[in-house]
Coordinates of C-alpha atoms in Angstrom, one line a residue:
M182 CA -36.0 5.1 16.9
D183 CA -38.3 7.8 15.7
P184 CA -36.9 11.1 14.3
F185 CA -38.0 13.2 17.4
S186 CA -36.2 10.8 19.7
V187 CA -33.0 11.1 17.6
M188 CA -33.3 14.9 17.7
A189 CA -33.9 14.9 21.4
N190 CA -30.9 12.7 22.1
S191 CA -28.8 15.1 19.9
I192 CA -29.8 18.1 21.9
L193 CA -29.2 16.2 25.2
A194 CA -25.7 15.3 24.0
V195 CA -25.0 18.9 22.9
F196 CA -26.2 20.3 26.2
S197 CA -23.9 18.0 28.1
V198 CA -21.0 19.1 25.9
M199 CA -21.8 22.7 26.5
Q200 CA -21.8 22.1 30.3
L201 CA -18.3 20.6 29.9
G202 CA -17.1 23.9 28.3
L203 CA -16.3 22.4 24.9
I204 CA -18.9 24.8 23.3
P205 CA -19.1 28.4 24.6
I206 CA -21.9 28.8 27.1
M207 CA -24.5 31.2 25.7
A208 CA -24.3 34.7 27.2
E209 CA -26.7 37.5 26.6
G210 CA -25.2 39.3 23.6
E211 CA -23.8 37.7 20.4
T212 CA -22.2 34.3 19.9
T213 CA -20.5 33.1 16.7
V214 CA -21.1 29.5 15.5
F215 CA -19.5 27.7 12.6
G216 CA -21.3 25.1 10.5
A217 CA -20.6 22.9 7.5
V218 CA -22.8 22.6 4.4
G219 CA -24.9 19.4 4.5
E220 CA -24.3 18.9 8.2
Q221 CA -26.2 19.7 11.4
V222 CA -25.5 22.7 13.7
I223 CA -26.6 23.8 17.2
L224 CA -27.4 27.5 17.7
P225 CA -27.2 27.9 21.5
C226 CA -29.7 29.7 23.6
I227 CA -29.5 29.1 27.4
D228 CA -31.8 30.9 29.9
K229 CA -32.4 29.7 33.5
S230 CA -35.3 32.0 34.2
H231 CA -37.8 29.1 33.9
S232 CA -39.6 30.6 30.9
D233 CA -41.6 28.2 28.9
G234 CA -41.7 30.1 25.7
V235 CA -39.1 30.9 23.0
T236 CA -39.0 32.4 19.5
W237 CA -36.3 32.0 17.0
K238 CA -36.0 34.6 14.1
Y239 CA -33.8 34.9 11.0
N240 CA -33.8 38.1 9.0
D241 CA -36.8 39.2 11.1
L242 CA -38.8 36.2 10.0
V243 CA -39.9 33.6 12.6
V244 CA -38.2 30.3 12.1
I245 CA -39.7 28.4 14.9
Q246 CA -41.4 29.3 18.2
H247 CA -43.0 27.6 21.2
Q248 CA -45.7 29.4 23.2
M249 CA -47.7 26.6 24.7
H250 CA -47.4 24.8 21.4
L251 CA -44.8 24.4 18.6
S252 CA -45.2 26.4 15.3
R253 CA -42.9 27.2 12.4
G254 CA -42.7 30.2 10.1
K255 CA -42.7 30.1 6.4
T256 CA -39.0 30.2 5.7
P257 CA -36.5 27.9 3.9
L258 CA -35.7 26.5 7.3
F259 CA -39.3 25.2 7.8
S260 CA -38.4 21.5 7.5
R261 CA -34.9 21.7 8.8
S262 CA -35.3 23.4 12.2
E263 CA -36.2 21.7 15.5
L264 CA -36.5 22.4 19.3
N265 CA -36.5 19.9 22.1
K266 CA -39.3 20.3 24.6
Q267 CA -37.6 18.1 27.2
E268 CA -34.5 20.4 27.2
M269 CA -36.6 23.6 27.2
S270 CA -37.8 22.7 30.7
K271 CA -34.2 22.8 31.8
G272 CA -33.5 26.2 30.2
N273 CA -32.0 25.0 27.0
F274 CA -33.8 26.7 24.1
S275 CA -31.1 25.8 21.5
L276 CA -32.1 25.5 17.9
I277 CA -31.0 22.6 15.7
L278 CA -30.6 23.3 12.0
S279 CA -30.1 20.3 9.7
Q280 CA -28.8 19.9 6.1
L281 CA -27.1 23.3 6.3
E282 CA -26.9 25.5 3.1
H283 CA -24.8 28.5 2.4
S284 CA -27.9 30.7 2.4
D285 CA -28.5 29.7 6.1
A286 CA -25.6 31.9 7.1
G287 CA -26.4 35.1 9.0
K288 CA -27.7 36.5 12.3
Y289 CA -30.3 34.5 14.3
I290 CA -32.2 36.0 17.3
C291 CA -33.5 33.9 20.2
V292 CA -36.1 35.6 22.3
V293 CA -36.9 34.0 25.7
G294 CA -39.3 36.0 27.9
S295 CA -37.8 39.5 28.0
R296 CA -34.3 38.5 27.1
T297 CA -32.8 38.5 23.6
F298 CA -29.8 36.4 22.5
K299 CA -28.0 36.8 19.1
V300 CA -26.2 34.1 17.2
Q301 CA -24.0 34.7 14.2
L302 CA -23.9 31.6 12.0
Q303 CA -21.1 31.2 9.5
V304 CA -21.5 28.3 7.0
F305 CA -18.4 26.7 5.3
E306 CA -17.9 24.1 2.6
V307 CA -14.8 22.3 1.3
T308 CA -14.9 21.7 -2.4
G309 CA -12.5 19.6 -4.6
S310 CA -11.6 20.1 -8.2
P311 CA -11.8 17.8 -9.9
S312 CA -14.5 16.1 -7.8
G313 CA -15.3 12.4 -7.4
Y314 CA -12.6 9.7 -7.7
L315 CA -9.1 10.7 -8.9
L316 CA -6.3 8.9 -10.7
Q317 CA -2.7 8.5 -9.7
A318 CA -0.5 11.4 -10.8
E319 CA -3.5 13.8 -11.1
N320 CA -3.6 17.1 -9.3
L321 CA -6.3 18.1 -6.8
M322 CA -7.4 21.6 -5.6
L323 CA -9.2 21.8 -2.2
S324 CA -10.8 25.1 -1.4
I325 CA -12.8 26.4 1.6
Q326 CA -16.0 28.4 0.8
G327 CA -17.3 30.8 3.5
S328 CA -16.3 33.7 5.7
S329 CA -12.9 35.1 4.8
S330 CA -12.2 36.4 8.3
A331 CA -11.5 32.9 9.8
N332 CA -8.1 31.3 10.1
V333 CA -7.7 28.2 7.9
T334 CA -5.2 25.3 8.1
W335 CA -5.2 21.8 6.6
S336 CA -4.2 18.3 7.7
N337 CA -3.6 15.3 5.5
N338 CA -5.0 11.8 5.7
Y339 CA -2.3 11.0 8.4
K340 CA -3.5 13.9 10.6
D341 CA -0.3 15.8 9.9
K342 CA -0.5 19.6 9.4
V343 CA 0.1 20.5 5.7
T344 CA 2.9 22.9 5.0
A345 CA 4.1 24.2 1.7
T346 CA 6.3 21.6 -0.2
Q347 CA 7.0 20.7 -3.7
S348 CA 3.9 18.5 -3.9
R349 CA 1.7 20.6 -1.5
E350 CA 0.9 24.2 -2.4
L351 CA -1.0 26.6 -0.2
K352 CA -2.9 29.4 -2.1
N353 CA -5.2 32.4 -1.3
G354 CA -3.8 32.8 2.2
G355 CA -4.1 29.2 2.9
R356 CA -7.8 29.0 1.9
S357 CA -6.9 26.7 -1.0
L358 CA -4.6 23.6 -1.0
Q359 CA -3.1 22.3 -4.3
I360 CA -2.1 18.6 -4.1
H361 CA 0.3 17.8 -6.9
N362 CA 1.0 14.3 -8.4
L363 CA -1.5 12.3 -6.3
Q364 CA -0.4 8.9 -5.1
A365 CA -2.2 5.9 -3.7
E366 CA -1.0 6.8 -0.3
D367 CA -3.0 10.1 -0.5
S368 CA -6.3 8.3 -0.4
G369 CA -8.2 9.0 2.9
T370 CA -9.8 11.8 4.8
W371 CA -8.2 15.2 4.7
R372 CA -9.4 18.0 6.9
C373 CA -9.8 21.7 6.9
H374 CA -9.5 23.4 10.3
I375 CA -11.3 26.8 10.6
T376 CA -10.8 28.8 13.8
S377 CA -11.6 32.3 15.2
L378 CA -11.4 33.8 18.6
S379 CA -14.8 32.4 19.5
A380 CA -15.5 29.4 17.3
K381 CA -13.9 26.5 15.5
L382 CA -14.8 23.8 13.0
D383 CA -13.2 20.8 11.3
I384 CA -14.5 19.8 7.9
P385 CA -13.5 16.4 6.5
Y386 CA -13.0 15.8 2.8
K387 CA -12.6 12.3 1.5
V388 CA -9.9 11.9 -1.2
L389 CA -10.3 8.8 -3.3
V390 CA -7.3 8.0 -5.5
I391 CA -7.2 5.0 -7.9
G392 CA -3.6 4.0 -8.0
F393 CA -0.9 1.4 -7.1
H394 CA 1.0 1.1 -3.9
N395 CA 4.8 0.7 -3.9
L396 CA 5.4 2.1 -7.4
N397 CA 9.2 1.8 -7.7
Q398 CA 9.7 -1.9 -7.2
T399 CA 12.5 -4.3 -8.2
L400 CA 12.5 -8.0 -7.7
Y401 CA 15.7 -10.1 -7.7
K402 CA 15.3 -13.8 -8.5
A403 CA 17.6 -16.7 -9.2
V404 CA 17.2 -18.8 -12.4
N405 CA 14.6 -21.6 -12.0
S406 CA 12.9 -20.0 -9.0
T407 CA 9.3 -18.8 -8.9
V408 CA 8.6 -15.1 -9.1
S409 CA 5.4 -13.4 -7.8
F410 CA 4.3 -10.0 -9.1
S411 CA 2.0 -8.2 -6.7
Y412 CA -0.2 -5.2 -7.9
S413 CA -2.2 -3.7 -5.1
L414 CA -4.7 -0.9 -5.8
S415 CA -5.4 1.8 -3.2
T416 CA -9.2 1.5 -3.8
H417 CA -11.7 -1.3 -4.1
L418 CA -12.8 -0.7 -7.7
L419 CA -16.3 -2.1 -7.3
Q420 CA -17.1 0.3 -4.5
I421 CA -16.8 3.3 -6.9
R422 CA -20.2 3.8 -8.4
E423 CA -19.0 6.2 -11.1
L424 CA -16.9 3.5 -12.8
E425 CA -18.7 2.4 -15.9
Y426 CA -16.1 -0.2 -16.9
V427 CA -12.7 -1.5 -15.8
R428 CA -10.2 -3.1 -18.2
G429 CA -6.7 -4.1 -17.6
G430 CA -3.7 -6.2 -18.7
L431 CA -0.1 -7.2 -18.1
E432 CA 2.6 -6.0 -20.4
W433 CA 6.3 -6.9 -20.7
K434 CA 9.5 -5.4 -22.2
Q435 CA 13.0 -6.8 -21.9
M436 CA 14.9 -3.5 -22.1
I437 CA 14.0 -0.1 -20.6
N438 CA 13.9 1.5 -24.1
N439 CA 11.8 -1.2 -25.7
T440 CA 8.1 -1.1 -26.4
Y441 CA 5.8 -3.1 -24.1
V442 CA 4.3 -6.3 -25.4
E443 CA 1.0 -7.6 -24.0
K444 CA 1.1 -10.8 -22.1
F445 CA -2.6 -11.0 -21.4
N446 CA -5.6 -8.7 -20.8
F447 CA -8.7 -8.9 -18.6
N448 CA -12.0 -7.2 -17.6
V449 CA -13.1 -6.6 -14.0
T450 CA -16.8 -7.4 -13.3
S451 CA -18.9 -7.8 -10.2
K452 CA -18.2 -11.5 -10.5
G453 CA -14.4 -11.2 -10.6
L454 CA -11.7 -11.2 -13.3
L455 CA -12.5 -12.3 -16.8
L456 CA -9.2 -13.7 -18.2
P457 CA -8.3 -15.1 -21.7
E458 CA -7.7 -18.9 -22.1
Q459 CA -4.0 -18.4 -23.0
M460 CA -2.0 -17.2 -20.1
A461 CA 1.6 -17.6 -21.3
N462 CA 2.5 -20.0 -18.4
M463 CA 1.4 -17.5 -15.8
Q464 CA -0.8 -18.1 -12.7
V465 CA -3.2 -15.2 -11.9
T466 CA -5.0 -14.5 -8.7
W467 CA -7.6 -11.7 -8.2
K468 CA -8.3 -10.8 -4.6
P469 CA -11.6 -8.9 -4.1
S470 CA -11.7 -5.8 -6.2
N471 CA -8.2 -4.4 -5.6
H472 CA -5.3 -6.9 -5.7
L473 CA -3.8 -8.7 -8.7
E474 CA -1.1 -11.3 -8.2
V475 CA 0.8 -13.0 -11.1
K476 CA 3.1 -16.0 -10.6
L477 CA 5.7 -17.0 -13.1
P478 CA 7.2 -20.5 -12.3
R479 CA 10.8 -21.5 -13.2
V480 CA 11.9 -18.1 -14.3
Q481 CA 14.7 -18.0 -16.9
F482 CA 17.3 -15.4 -17.7
K483 CA 15.4 -14.4 -20.8
D484 CA 12.3 -13.6 -18.7
A485 CA 14.0 -10.6 -17.1
G486 CA 12.6 -7.2 -17.8
W487 CA 9.7 -4.9 -16.8
Y488 CA 6.3 -6.3 -16.0
Q489 CA 3.7 -3.6 -16.1
C490 CA 0.1 -4.0 -14.9
Q491 CA -2.4 -1.3 -16.1
F492 CA -6.0 -0.6 -15.3
T493 CA -8.1 1.5 -17.6
V494 CA -11.3 3.3 -16.4
S495 CA -13.6 5.9 -18.0
R496 CA -11.4 8.7 -16.8
G497 CA -8.0 7.3 -17.8
R498 CA -5.4 4.8 -17.0
V499 CA -3.1 3.9 -14.0
E500 CA -0.1 1.6 -14.2
K501 CA 2.7 0.1 -12.3
A502 CA 5.8 -1.6 -13.6
I503 CA 7.9 -4.1 -11.6
H504 CA 11.5 -4.6 -12.7
L505 CA 12.5 -8.3 -12.6
V506 CA 16.3 -8.8 -12.4
V507 CA 17.4 -12.5 -12.9
M508 CA 20.7 -14.0 -11.6
T509 CA 22.4 -16.9 -13.3
V510 CA 25.8 -18.7 -12.8
T511 CA 28.0 -20.7 -15.2
A512 CA 31.2 -22.7 -14.8
D513 CA 34.1 -23.4 -17.2
P514 CA 34.8 -26.2 -17.4
V515 CA 31.6 -27.9 -16.3
G516 CA 31.8 -30.9 -14.0
P517 CA 34.6 -32.4 -11.8
L518 CA 38.1 -31.0 -12.1
S519 CA 41.2 -32.9 -13.0
K520 CA 44.2 -32.8 -10.7
S521 CA 45.5 -29.2 -10.3
A522 CA 43.0 -27.8 -12.8
N523 CA 41.2 -24.5 -12.2
V524 CA 37.5 -23.6 -12.8
T525 CA 36.2 -20.2 -13.7
L526 CA 32.9 -19.4 -12.0
L527 CA 30.8 -16.6 -13.5
C528 CA 27.8 -15.0 -11.8
K529 CA 25.8 -12.3 -13.6
L530 CA 22.6 -10.3 -13.4
S531 CA 20.3 -9.3 -16.2
A532 CA 20.6 -5.6 -15.3
P533 CA 23.2 -3.2 -13.8
I534 CA 23.2 -3.3 -10.0
P535 CA 22.6 -0.1 -8.0
P536 CA 25.5 1.8 -6.3
N537 CA 24.5 0.5 -2.9
A538 CA 24.6 -3.2 -3.9
Q539 CA 27.3 -5.9 -3.7
L540 CA 27.5 -8.9 -6.0
F541 CA 30.1 -11.5 -4.8
W542 CA 31.3 -15.1 -4.8
E543 CA 32.3 -16.7 -1.5
H544 CA 33.5 -20.2 -0.6
V545 CA 31.0 -21.4 2.0
N546 CA 32.8 -22.3 5.3
G547 CA 36.0 -21.0 3.8
T548 CA 37.8 -17.7 3.5
E549 CA 37.9 -17.0 -0.2
K550 CA 35.7 -14.2 -1.5
K551 CA 35.5 -12.2 -4.7
L552 CA 33.6 -8.9 -5.1
N553 CA 32.4 -7.4 -8.4
M554 CA 33.9 -4.2 -9.7
L555 CA 31.9 -1.1 -8.9
G556 CA 29.0 -0.7 -11.4
H557 CA 29.5 -4.2 -13.0
S558 CA 26.6 -6.6 -13.2
E559 CA 28.8 -9.7 -13.1
V560 CA 31.5 -11.2 -10.9
E561 CA 34.1 -13.9 -11.9
V562 CA 36.3 -16.1 -9.7
K563 CA 39.1 -18.5 -10.9
T564 CA 39.7 -21.2 -8.3
K565 CA 40.9 -24.8 -7.7
T566 CA 39.2 -24.9 -4.3
V567 CA 36.6 -27.6 -4.2
G568 CA 33.4 -27.5 -2.1
L569 CA 30.3 -25.2 -2.1
W570 CA 30.6 -21.8 -3.6
R571 CA 27.8 -19.2 -3.4
C572 CA 27.1 -16.1 -5.4
S573 CA 25.1 -13.6 -3.5
L574 CA 23.5 -10.2 -4.1
K575 CA 23.1 -7.7 -1.3
V576 CA 21.3 -4.3 -1.5
E577 CA 21.8 -2.0 1.4
N578 CA 23.2 -5.0 3.3
N579 CA 19.9 -7.0 2.7
M580 CA 20.3 -10.3 1.0
M581 CA 18.2 -10.2 -2.2
T582 CA 19.0 -13.6 -3.8
S583 CA 21.8 -16.2 -4.2
I584 CA 22.8 -19.3 -6.2
D585 CA 25.0 -22.2 -4.9
Y586 CA 27.5 -24.1 -7.1
T587 CA 29.5 -27.2 -6.0
V588 CA 33.1 -27.6 -7.3
G589 CA 34.2 -31.2 -7.4
R590 CA 37.5 -33.1 -8.1
E591 CA 37.9 -36.2 -10.2
T592 CA 38.6 -39.3 -8.0
T593 CA 41.7 -41.5 -8.7
T594 CA 41.1 -45.3 -9.2
T595 CA 43.6 -48.3 -9.3
S596 CA 44.2 -49.8 -12.8
S597 CA 42.3 -53.0 -13.2
I598 CA 44.8 -54.5 -15.8
Q599 CA 47.2 -55.8 -13.2
R600 CA 44.8 -58.2 -11.6
P601 CA 44.1 -60.5 -14.6
M602 CA 47.9 -60.7 -15.3
L603 CA 48.5 -61.8 -11.7
S604 CA 45.8 -64.4 -11.9
L605 CA 47.2 -65.7 -15.1
S606 CA 50.7 -66.1 -13.8
V607 CA 49.4 -68.0 -10.8
S608 CA 47.4 -70.4 -12.9
L609 CA 50.4 -71.0 -15.2
S610 CA 52.7 -72.0 -12.4
M611 CA 50.2 -74.5 -11.1
S612 CA 49.8 -76.3 -14.5
V613 CA 53.5 -76.5 -15.4
S614 CA 54.8 -78.0 -12.2
P615 CA 53.5 -81.6 -12.7
I616 CA 55.2 -81.8 -16.1
L617 CA 58.5 -80.7 -14.7
S618 CA 58.4 -83.4 -12.0
L619 CA 57.8 -86.1 -14.6
L620 CA 60.9 -85.0 -16.6
S621 CA 63.3 -84.9 -13.7
P622 CA 65.6 -88.0 -13.2
Q623 CA 64.6 -90.7 -10.8

């Protein structure tokens, strides 16, 4: 479609909206219109006197006019102003200004025949500091530039009105919004709402945060199970043109006060993830540009700890640590129990459990149950009850993990020494009888 057709359709659409009352109908006098830097705006001029000529002026200079033919004045608006001849025949002499600049603000005059209409254009812009992409935990200041007489409010990327909180600070009478400690969930389109008695405008601002989702994460796994660590970024890295390089790695530490030790490192390229040959028995999957998954098969108690994934870009580094808590069980003595003997079953976790958690042994299909003491990361039960026992961990009444242990009893067997003796006695009686009969008197 050619540019004139696009412009014509734009004016037709705007004219229809004006008829619906969504934009104030132009009345002789002065109308206020809001516009955003870089965008397009319609300056309304409606006259039903069937005049076929119009002149638009700005600061007493002709911007554009149509008197039998179209002509433009020598102003900065020369290549950014347009009329629609098709709509002019219907009395719509509205002026379209494209690629608005701050300097376009001011008073415009529309002259149709003997009538004069005035339009006050106010131009606004939302700026962000710092600009461009942002990193998790950074701060962002959004500010509105333009007339100070308008009322300003803000909405977040979930379309909720922003009010002053610990992480959201309104400044300069609401004309500036300070977003503290940015998170991955803050990525998206924020909006500035500008209103007055006669005009309104919404300006979107795209916030792009590189960060991880679900930061505070703990995984509970039983010994010998497979654990999967999922690190999901809020942004597709390869879609950010400013990124010169992306490096990353997985680190591990066993105790919270320890120093991280590198498990492996990698580079992110347009072709995918470049990994080293040695992967420490880990399986790595990289899903297009924003999701890393690491699997550790047959996890052992010694594998517990914090697994931190980090991405480093030219502006800094973002990271996420997942706490792996491992459960194990032991029995003393091990194996089948002798008659009347007890067994001590111990279930323990690699880290203290939270206050809202329960660690307990229970006899499956039975009534016996033993809970851990508050704050303890292990639970012990002494029993002679045979059958299936299960150690379980619940957090906020949700089952996290469990391990089964079967208690058995030694079986009693008949002594095999009696049978040979019995067989022997029978065979002796058979062999001695003939001799006795020969010795007896006739």
